[in-house]
Coordinates of C-alpha atoms and ligand atoms in Angstrom, one line a residue:
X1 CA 27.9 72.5 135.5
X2 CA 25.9 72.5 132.2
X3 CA 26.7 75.3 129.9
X4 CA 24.0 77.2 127.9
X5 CA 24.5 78.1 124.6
X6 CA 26.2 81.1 123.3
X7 CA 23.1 83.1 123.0
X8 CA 21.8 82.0 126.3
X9 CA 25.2 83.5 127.6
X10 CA 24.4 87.2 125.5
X11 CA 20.9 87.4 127.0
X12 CA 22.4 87.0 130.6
X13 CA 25.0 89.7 129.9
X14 CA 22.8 92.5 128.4
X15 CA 20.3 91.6 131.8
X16 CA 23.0 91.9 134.0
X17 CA 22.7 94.7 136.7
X18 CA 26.3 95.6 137.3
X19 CA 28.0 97.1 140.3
X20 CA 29.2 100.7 140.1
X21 CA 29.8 102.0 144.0
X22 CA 32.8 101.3 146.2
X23 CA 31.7 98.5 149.0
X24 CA 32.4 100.4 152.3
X25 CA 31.2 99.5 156.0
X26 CA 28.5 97.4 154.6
X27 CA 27.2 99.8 151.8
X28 CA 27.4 100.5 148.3
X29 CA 29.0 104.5 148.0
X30 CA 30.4 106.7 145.1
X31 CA 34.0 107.9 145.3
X32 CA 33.9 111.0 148.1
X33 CA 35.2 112.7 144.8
X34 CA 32.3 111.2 142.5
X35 CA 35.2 110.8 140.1
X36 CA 34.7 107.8 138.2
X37 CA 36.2 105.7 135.6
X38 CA 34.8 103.4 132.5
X39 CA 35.3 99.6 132.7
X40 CA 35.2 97.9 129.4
X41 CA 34.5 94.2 127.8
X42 CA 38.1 94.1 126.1
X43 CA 36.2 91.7 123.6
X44 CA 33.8 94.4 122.2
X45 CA 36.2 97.7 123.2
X46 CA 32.3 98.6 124.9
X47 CA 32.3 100.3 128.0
X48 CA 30.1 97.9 130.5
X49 CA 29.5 100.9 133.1
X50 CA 31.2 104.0 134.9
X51 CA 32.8 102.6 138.6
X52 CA 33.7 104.9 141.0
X53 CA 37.2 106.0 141.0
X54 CA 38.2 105.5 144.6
X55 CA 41.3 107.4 146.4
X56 CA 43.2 108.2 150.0
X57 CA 40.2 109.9 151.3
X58 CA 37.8 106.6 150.6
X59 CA 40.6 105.1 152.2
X60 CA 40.9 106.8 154.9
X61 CA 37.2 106.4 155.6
X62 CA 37.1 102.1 154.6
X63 CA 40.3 101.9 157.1
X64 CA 39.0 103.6 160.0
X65 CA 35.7 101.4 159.6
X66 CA 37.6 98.2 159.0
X67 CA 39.6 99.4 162.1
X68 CA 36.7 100.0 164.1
X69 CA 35.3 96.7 163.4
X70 CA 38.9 95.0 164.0
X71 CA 39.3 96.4 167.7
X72 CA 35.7 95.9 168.7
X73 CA 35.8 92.2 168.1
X74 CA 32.5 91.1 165.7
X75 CA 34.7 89.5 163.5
X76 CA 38.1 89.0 164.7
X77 CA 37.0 87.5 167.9
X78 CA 34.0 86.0 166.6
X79 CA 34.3 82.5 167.6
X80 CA 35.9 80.5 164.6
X81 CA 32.7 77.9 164.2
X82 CA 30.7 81.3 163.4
X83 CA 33.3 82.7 161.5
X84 CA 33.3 79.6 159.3
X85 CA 29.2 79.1 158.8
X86 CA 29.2 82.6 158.3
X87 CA 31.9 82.2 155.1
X88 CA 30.3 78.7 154.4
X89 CA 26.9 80.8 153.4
X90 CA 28.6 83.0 151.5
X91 CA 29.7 80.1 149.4
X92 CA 26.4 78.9 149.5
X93 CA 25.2 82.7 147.8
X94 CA 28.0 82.7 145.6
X95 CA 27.0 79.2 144.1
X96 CA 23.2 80.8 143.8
X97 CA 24.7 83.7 141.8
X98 CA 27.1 81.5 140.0
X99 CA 25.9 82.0 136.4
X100 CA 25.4 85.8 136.5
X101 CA 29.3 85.9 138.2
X102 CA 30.6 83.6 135.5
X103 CA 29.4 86.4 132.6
X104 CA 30.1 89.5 134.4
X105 CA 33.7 88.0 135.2
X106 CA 34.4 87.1 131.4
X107 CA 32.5 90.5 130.2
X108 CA 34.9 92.3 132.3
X109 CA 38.1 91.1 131.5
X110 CA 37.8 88.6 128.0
X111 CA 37.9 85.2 129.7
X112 CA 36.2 82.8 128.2
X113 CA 33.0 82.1 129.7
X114 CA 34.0 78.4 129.4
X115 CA 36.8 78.7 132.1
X116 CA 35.2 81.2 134.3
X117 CA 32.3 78.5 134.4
X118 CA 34.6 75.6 134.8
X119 CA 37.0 76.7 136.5
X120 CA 37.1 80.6 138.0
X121 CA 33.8 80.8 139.6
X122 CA 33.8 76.6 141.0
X123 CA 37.3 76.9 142.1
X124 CA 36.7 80.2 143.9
X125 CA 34.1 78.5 146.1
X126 CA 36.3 75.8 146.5
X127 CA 38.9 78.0 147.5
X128 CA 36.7 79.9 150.5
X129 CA 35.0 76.3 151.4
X130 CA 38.5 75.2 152.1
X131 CA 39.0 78.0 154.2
X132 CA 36.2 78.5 155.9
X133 CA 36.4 74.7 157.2
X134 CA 39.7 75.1 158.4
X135 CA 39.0 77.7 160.6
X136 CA 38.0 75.9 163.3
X137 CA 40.8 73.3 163.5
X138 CA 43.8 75.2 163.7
X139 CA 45.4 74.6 167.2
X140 CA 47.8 76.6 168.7
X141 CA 51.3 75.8 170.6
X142 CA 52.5 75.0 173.7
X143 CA 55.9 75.6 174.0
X144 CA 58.7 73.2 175.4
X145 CA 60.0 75.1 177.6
X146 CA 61.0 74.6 181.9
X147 CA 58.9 73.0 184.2
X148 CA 58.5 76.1 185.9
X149 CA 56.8 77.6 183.1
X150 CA 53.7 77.6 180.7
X151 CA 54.8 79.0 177.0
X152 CA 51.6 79.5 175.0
X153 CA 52.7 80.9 171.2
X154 CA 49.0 81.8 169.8
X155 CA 48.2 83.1 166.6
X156 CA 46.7 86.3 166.1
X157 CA 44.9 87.9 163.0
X158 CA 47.0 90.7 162.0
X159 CA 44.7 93.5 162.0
X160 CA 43.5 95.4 158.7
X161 CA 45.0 93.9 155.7
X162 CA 45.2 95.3 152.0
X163 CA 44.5 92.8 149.2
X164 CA 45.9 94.2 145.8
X165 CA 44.8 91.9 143.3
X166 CA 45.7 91.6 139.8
X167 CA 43.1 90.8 136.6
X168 CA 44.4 88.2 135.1
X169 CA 41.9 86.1 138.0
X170 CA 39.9 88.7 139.5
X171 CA 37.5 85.8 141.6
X172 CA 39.8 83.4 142.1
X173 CA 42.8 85.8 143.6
X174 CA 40.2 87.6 145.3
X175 CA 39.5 84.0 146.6
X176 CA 42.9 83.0 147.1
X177 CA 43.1 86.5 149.9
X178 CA 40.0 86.8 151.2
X179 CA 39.6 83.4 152.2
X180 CA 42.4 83.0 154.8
X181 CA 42.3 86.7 155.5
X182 CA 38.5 86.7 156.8
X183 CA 38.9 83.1 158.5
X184 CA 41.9 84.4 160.2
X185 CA 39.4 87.3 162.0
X186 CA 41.4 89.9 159.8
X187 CA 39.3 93.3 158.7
X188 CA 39.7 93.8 154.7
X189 CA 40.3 96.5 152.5
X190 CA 40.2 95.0 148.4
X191 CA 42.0 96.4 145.3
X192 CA 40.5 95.1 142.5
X193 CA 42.7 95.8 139.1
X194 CA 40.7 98.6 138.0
X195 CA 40.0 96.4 134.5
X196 CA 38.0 94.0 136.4
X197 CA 36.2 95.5 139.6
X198 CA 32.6 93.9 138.9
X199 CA 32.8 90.6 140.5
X200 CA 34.7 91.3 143.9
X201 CA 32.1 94.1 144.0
X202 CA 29.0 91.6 144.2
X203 CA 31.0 89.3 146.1
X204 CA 31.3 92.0 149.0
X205 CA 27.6 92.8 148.7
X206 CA 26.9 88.8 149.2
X207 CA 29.0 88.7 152.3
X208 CA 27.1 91.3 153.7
X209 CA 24.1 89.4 153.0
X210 CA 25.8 86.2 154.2
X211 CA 26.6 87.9 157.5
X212 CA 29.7 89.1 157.4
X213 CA 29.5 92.5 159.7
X214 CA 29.9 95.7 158.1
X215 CA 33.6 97.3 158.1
X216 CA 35.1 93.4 157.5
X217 CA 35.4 93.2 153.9
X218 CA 35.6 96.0 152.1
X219 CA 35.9 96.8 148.1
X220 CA 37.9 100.0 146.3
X221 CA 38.2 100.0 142.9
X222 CA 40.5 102.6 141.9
X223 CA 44.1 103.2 140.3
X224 CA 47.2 101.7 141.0
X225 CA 48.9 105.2 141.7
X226 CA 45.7 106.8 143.0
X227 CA 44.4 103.7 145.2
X228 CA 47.1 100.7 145.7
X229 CA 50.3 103.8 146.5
X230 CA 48.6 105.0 149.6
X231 CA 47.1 101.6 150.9
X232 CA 51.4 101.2 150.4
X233 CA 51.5 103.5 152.7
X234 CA 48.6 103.6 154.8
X235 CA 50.0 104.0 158.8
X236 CA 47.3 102.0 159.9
X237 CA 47.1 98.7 157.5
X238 CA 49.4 96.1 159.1
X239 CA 49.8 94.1 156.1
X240 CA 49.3 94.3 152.2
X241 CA 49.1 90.8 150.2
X242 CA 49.9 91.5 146.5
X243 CA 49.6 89.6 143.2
X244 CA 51.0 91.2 140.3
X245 CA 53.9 92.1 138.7
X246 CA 57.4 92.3 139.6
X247 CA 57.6 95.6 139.0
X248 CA 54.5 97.2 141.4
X249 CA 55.4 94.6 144.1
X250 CA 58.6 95.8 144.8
X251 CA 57.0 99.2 144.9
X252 CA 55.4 97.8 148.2
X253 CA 58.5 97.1 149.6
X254 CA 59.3 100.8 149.2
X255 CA 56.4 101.8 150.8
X256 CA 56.3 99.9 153.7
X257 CA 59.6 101.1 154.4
X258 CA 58.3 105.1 153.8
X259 CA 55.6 104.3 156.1
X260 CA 54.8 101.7 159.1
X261 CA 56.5 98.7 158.1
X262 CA 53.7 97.0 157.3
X263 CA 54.5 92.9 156.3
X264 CA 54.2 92.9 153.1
X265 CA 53.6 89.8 150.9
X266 CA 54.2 89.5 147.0
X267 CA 53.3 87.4 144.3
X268 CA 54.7 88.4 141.3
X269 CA 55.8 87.2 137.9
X270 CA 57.3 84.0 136.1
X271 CA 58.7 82.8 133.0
X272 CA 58.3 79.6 133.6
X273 CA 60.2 76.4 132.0
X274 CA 59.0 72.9 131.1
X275 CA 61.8 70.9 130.2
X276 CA 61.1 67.5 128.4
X277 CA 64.4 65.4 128.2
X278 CA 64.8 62.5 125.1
X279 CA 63.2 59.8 127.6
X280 CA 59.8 61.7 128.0
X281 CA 57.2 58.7 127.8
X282 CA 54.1 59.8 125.8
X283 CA 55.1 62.7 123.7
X284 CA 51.5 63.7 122.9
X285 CA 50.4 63.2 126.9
X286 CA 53.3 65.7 127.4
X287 CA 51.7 68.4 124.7
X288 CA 48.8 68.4 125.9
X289 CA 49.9 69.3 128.9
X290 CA 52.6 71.9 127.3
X291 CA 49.9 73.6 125.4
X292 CA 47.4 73.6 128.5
X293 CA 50.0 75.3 130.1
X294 CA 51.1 77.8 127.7
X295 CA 48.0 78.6 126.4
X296 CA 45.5 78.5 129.3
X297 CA 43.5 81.9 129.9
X298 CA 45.2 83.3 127.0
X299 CA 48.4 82.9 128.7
X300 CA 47.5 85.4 130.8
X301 CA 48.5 83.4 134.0
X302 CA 51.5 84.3 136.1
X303 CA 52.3 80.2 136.3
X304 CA 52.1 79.8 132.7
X305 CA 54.3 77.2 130.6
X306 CA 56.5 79.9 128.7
X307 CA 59.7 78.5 128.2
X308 CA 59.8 74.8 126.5
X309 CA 62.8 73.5 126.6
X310 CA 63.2 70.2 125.1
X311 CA 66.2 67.9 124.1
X312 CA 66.9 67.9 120.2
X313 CA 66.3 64.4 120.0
X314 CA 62.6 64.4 120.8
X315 CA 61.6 68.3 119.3
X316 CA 60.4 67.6 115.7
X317 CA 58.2 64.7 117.3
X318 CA 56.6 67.0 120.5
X319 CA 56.6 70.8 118.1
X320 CA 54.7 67.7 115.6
X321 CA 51.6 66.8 118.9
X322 CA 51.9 70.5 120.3
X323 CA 50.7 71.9 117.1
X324 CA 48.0 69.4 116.6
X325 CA 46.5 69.9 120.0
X326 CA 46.7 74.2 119.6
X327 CA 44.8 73.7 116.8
X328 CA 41.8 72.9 119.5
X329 CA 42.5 76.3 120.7
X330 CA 40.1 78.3 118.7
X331 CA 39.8 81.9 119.1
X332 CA 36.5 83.7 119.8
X333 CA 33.6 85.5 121.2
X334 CA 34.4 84.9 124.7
X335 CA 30.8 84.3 125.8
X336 CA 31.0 81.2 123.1
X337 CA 31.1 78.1 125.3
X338 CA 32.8 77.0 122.8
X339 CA 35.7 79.4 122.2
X340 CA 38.8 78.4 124.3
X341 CA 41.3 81.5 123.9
X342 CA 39.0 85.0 124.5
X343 CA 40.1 88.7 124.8
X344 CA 43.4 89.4 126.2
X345 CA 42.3 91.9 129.0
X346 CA 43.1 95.5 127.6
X347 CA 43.9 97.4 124.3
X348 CA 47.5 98.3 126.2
X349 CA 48.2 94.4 127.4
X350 CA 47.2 93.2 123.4
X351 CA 49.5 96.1 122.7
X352 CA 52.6 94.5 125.0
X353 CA 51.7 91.0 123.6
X354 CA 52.0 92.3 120.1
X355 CA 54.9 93.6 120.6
X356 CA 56.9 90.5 121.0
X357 CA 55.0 89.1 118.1
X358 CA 57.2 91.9 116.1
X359 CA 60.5 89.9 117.9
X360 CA 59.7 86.6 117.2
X361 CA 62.3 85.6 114.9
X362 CA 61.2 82.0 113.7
X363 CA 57.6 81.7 113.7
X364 CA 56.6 77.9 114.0
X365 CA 52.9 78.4 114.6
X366 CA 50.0 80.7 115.2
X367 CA 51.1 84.5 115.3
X368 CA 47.9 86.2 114.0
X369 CA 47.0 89.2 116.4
X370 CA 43.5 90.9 115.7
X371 CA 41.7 93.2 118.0
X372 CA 42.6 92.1 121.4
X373 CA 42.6 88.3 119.8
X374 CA 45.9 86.2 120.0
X375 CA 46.1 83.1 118.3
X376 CA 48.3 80.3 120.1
X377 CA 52.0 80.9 118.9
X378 CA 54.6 78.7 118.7
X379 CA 58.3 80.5 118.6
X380 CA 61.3 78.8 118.6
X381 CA 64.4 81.3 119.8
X382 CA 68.2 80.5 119.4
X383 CA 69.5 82.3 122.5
X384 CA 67.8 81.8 126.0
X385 CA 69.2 85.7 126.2
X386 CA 66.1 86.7 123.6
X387 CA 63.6 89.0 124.8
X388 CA 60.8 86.1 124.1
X389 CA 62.6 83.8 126.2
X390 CA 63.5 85.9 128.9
X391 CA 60.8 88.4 129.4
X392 CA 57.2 87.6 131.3
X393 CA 54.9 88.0 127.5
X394 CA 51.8 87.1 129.4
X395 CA 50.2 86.0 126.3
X396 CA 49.5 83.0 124.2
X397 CA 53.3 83.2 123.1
X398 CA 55.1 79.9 124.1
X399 CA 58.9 80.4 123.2
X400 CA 61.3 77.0 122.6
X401 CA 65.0 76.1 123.4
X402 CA 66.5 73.6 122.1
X403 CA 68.9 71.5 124.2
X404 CA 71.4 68.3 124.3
X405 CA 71.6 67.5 127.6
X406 CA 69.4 67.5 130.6
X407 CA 72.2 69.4 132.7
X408 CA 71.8 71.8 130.3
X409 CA 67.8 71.8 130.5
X410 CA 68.4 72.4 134.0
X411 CA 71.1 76.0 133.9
X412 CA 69.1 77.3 131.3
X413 CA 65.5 76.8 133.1
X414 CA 67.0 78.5 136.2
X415 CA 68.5 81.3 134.2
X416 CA 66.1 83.7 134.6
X417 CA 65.1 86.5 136.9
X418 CA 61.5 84.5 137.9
X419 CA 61.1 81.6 139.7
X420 CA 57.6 80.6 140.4
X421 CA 57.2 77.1 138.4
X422 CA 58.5 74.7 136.3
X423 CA 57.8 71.4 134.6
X424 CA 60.0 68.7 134.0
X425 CA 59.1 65.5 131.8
X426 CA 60.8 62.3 131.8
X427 CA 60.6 58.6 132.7
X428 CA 63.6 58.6 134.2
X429 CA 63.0 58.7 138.5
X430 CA 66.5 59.7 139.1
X431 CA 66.2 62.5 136.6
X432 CA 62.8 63.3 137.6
X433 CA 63.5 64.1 141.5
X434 CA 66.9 65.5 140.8
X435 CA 65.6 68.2 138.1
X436 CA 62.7 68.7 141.3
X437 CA 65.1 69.3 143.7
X438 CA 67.4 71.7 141.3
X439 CA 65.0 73.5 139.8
X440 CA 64.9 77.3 141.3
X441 CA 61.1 77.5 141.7
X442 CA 58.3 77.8 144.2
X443 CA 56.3 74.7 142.7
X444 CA 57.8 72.2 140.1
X445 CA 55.5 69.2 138.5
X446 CA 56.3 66.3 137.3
X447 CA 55.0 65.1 134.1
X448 CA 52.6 67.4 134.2
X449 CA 51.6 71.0 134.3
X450 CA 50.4 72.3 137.4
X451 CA 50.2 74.6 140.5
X452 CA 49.4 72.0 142.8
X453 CA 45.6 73.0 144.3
X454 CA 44.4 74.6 147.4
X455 CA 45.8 72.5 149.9
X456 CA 49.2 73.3 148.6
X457 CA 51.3 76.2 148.8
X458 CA 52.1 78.8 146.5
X459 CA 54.7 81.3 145.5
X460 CA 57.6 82.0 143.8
X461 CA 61.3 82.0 144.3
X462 CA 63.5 85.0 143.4
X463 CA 61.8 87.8 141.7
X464 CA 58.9 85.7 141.6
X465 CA 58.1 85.7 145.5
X466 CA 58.4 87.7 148.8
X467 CA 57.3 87.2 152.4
X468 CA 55.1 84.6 152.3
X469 CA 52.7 81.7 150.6
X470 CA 49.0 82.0 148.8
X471 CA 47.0 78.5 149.8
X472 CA 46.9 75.9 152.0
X473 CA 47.1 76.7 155.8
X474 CA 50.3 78.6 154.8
X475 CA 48.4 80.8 153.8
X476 CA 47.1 81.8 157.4
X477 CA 50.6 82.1 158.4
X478 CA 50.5 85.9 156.2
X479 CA 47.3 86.9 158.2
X480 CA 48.2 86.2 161.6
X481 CA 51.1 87.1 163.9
X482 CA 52.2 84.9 166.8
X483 CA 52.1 85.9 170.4
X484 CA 54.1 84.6 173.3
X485 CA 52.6 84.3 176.8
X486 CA 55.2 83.5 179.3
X487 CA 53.6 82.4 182.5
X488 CA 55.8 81.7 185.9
X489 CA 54.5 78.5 187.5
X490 CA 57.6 78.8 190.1
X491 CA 56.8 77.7 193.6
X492 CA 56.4 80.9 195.4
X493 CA 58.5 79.0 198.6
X494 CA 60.9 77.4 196.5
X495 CA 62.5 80.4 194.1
X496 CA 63.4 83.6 195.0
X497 CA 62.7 86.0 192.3
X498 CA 66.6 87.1 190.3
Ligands
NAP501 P1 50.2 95.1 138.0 O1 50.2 96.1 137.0 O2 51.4 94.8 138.8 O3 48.9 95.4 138.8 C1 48.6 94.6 140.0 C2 47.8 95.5 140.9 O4 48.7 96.6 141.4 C3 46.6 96.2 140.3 O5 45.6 96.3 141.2 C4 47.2 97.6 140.0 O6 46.2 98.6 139.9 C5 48.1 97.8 141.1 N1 49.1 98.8 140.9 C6 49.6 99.2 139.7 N2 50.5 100.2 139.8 C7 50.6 100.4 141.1 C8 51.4 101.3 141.9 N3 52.2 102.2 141.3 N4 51.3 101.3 143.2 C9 50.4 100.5 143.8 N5 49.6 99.6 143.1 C10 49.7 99.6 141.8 O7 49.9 93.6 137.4 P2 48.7 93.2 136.4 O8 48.9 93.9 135.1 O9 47.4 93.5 137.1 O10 48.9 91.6 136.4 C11 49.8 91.0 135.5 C12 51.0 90.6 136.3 O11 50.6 89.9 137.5 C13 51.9 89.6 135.6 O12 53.2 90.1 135.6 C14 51.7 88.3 136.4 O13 52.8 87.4 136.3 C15 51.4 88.7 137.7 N6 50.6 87.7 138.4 C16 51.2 87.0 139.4 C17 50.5 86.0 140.1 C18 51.2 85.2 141.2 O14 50.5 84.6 142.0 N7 52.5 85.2 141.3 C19 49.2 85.8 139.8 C20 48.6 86.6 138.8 C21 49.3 87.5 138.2 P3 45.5 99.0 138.5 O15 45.9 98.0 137.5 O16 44.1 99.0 138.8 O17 46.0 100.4 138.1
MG502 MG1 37.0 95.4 132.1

């Protein structure tokens, strides 16, 4: 991917032709109320457009055609080899319209356009490639059961599923649901946060053109309490896959149980440690990877390095290498391809962020807060009971622990509400696969920060997680339910029926 310059990025965004209409049954329609609300570029405070402010009745109406289209097969028993070159050419589109997606996604919600070029928009093909390609070699079971019997256990899509997504990766989550839901043969109803609607707009609109039949993947934008509550407690969605906080997920617990008992799938927050113990080989390899993790997208990433907790005897040396390499972190217009921290995503979230600024009781670097800007902060805390190292800051805020003993590395890493990952450095194996194996979290690294990629599951322990994994064929475990068919192979002469 080459980038263009900055002002090759502006002249794309003031051309841009962005979407405004909810994406139902294979059209572009207001809100049955025309209600609407104003979408801004959190690096300007500009609103980018009015998008229609969608509610029950548009989902009433986007469930009954996603219904429709469920029950009388043209997607969910599509055979899977047209399923998948059906998804493959809407990877194909999205790569066409790559550029234009890259700037509407960082206009919308303050990513940089570096990353959304890099990383959102690739990765998001990447994600529904993977997908798509697997659709077609996923076998079902065959039961061990008597002689006398044939035990098939198949998989089935679920039915009509609701995506909630969050906007901290509006593509790439959308990605991250969409893709096994639609290869699974599951009909679609999308949440988009309502800060960043544009992109899964225009992705619905290409798989439409891609040939994806009407009613299969639809997009609402709308509020959480107007829009996510009742797909909570739509009768006639069978699942909702979440990402977000703790907080709304276990809302969706609530109202499954109010409602159908739908499944319901969460991933939610994280604090999440990297410990680096006295033998870490390579302190500056291990910032680099410390800052990448803390201050990636702004911080605003639910698997974000937020806790370090490091052993006394190496601190000065790594808090010496992390500060060099944050320097690198400029902050910036985020359609500079050269600016690598951009707008955190709202006026209220810069707000939050800035609020445990005011907490921070020794500042070791960074700090400065400016218009929905966050500089990459450094904040060492004496207590892991303080709010900074405790609380999900979702910002460029890395708090530090000190520590004398990798035991203790280890209690105070898993003292927290969140598990969804955690780091852990050293050159010692023993150490290594014994912090891996204690660690309370859905993905640990070693020597490294990571999530793993798309072949790999993902999700959290604790409050971090419920009911299932995003990625790798996991993943098609939420979207489908298994059926038993129990056929009698008895000789008719032989048994008499009990
Ligand atoms: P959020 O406030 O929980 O919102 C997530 C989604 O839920 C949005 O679409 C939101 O709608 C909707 N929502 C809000 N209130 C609702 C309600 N009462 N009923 C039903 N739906 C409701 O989270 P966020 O601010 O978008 O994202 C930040 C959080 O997501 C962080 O805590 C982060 O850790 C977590 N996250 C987790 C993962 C993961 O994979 N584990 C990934 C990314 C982010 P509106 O915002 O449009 O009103
Ligand atoms: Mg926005």
């Amino acid at each position: 991917m080459t980038l263009l310059t900055h002002d090759e990025y502006k002249a794309i965004a003031k051309g841009l032709d962005l979407p405004t209409c909810a994406y139902i049954d294979g059209a572009y329609r207001p809100a049955r109320s025309g209600a609407t609300f104003a979408t801004t570029n959190p690096a300007t405070g500009e609103t980018l457009c009015q998008v229609a402010a969608c509610d029950g009745q548009d989902l009433d109406f986007a469930v009954q055609k996603a219904r429709d289209a469920f029950e009388d097969g043209r997607w969910s028993r599509l055979p899977p080899s047209q399923r998948k070159d059906c998804l493959i050419r809407l990877c194909k589109l999205i790569t066409r319209n790559a550029r234009e997606l890259a700037v509407m996604e960082s206009l919308d919600s303050g990513k940089t356009i570096y990353d959304c070029e890099t990383v959102d928009v690739p990765e998001t093909i990447a994600c529904l490639k993977w997908h798509a390609e697997a659709i077609d070699k996923i076998y079902d079971q065959l039961a061990p059961a008597s002689d006398d019997h044939l035990a098939l256990v198949l998989r089935e899509p679920i039915g009509v599923v609701g995506l909630v997504l969050p906007w901290n990766f509006p593509l790439l989550m959308l990605a991250w649901k969409i893709g096994p839901a639609l290869a699974a043969g599951c009909s679609v109803i999308v949440k988009p946060a309502q800060e960043t609607s544009l992109t899964a707009l225009k992705i619905a609109e290409l798989a439409s053109e891609a040939g994806i039949p009407r009613g299969v993947l639809n997009v609402l934008p709308g509020s959480g309490p107007d829009l996510g509550a009742p797909i909570g407690r739509h009768m006639d969605i069978d699942l909702v896959s979440f990402t977000g906080s703790t907080v709304t997920g276990k809302r969706f617990l609530s109202y499954a149980a109010e409602s159908n008992a739908k499944e319901i799938v969460l991933e939610m927050g994280g604090k999440n440690p990297a410990i680096v113990l006295d033998d870490a080989e390579n302190l500056d390899r291990v910032a680099q990877h410390v800052v990448n993790g803390a201050f990636w997208n702004m911080g605003e990433n639910c698997s974000a390095t937020s806790r370090l907790i490091v052993h006394a005897a190496v601190k000065d040396a790594l808090l010496a290498r992390i500060a060099h390499h944050a320097r690198q972190w400029n902050v910036g217009d985020p359609l500079d391809p050269e600016t690598r921290l951009g707008a955190l995503v709202s006026e209220a979230h810069f707000a939050k962020v800035c609020s445990y600024l005011d907490k921070a009781e020794t500042l070791v670097f960074g700090g400065k807060a400016d218009k929905g800007f966050v500089e990459a902060t450094l904040v060492e805390v004496s207590s892991s009971d303080h709010p900074l190292a405790r609380e999900e800051i979702f910002g460029p805020v890395l708090s530090v622990i000190t520590v004398a003993s990798a035991e203790e590395a280890i209690r105070i890493a898993n003292d927290s509400d969140y598990g969804l990952c955690a780091s852990i450095f050293t050159a010692n194996i023993k150490k290594a696969l014994r912090g891996a194996r204690d660690l309370r979290a859905g993905t640990v690294t070693v020597n490294s920060f990571g999530e793993g990629d798309i072949s790999t599951p993902f999700g959290g322990f604790k409050q971090s997680g419920f009911g299932g994994r995003d990625n790798g064929l996991h993943a098609h475990d939420q979207y489908t339910q298994l059926k038993t068919i129990w056929i009698d192979l008895a000789d008719d002469d032989e048994e008499a029926v009990a």
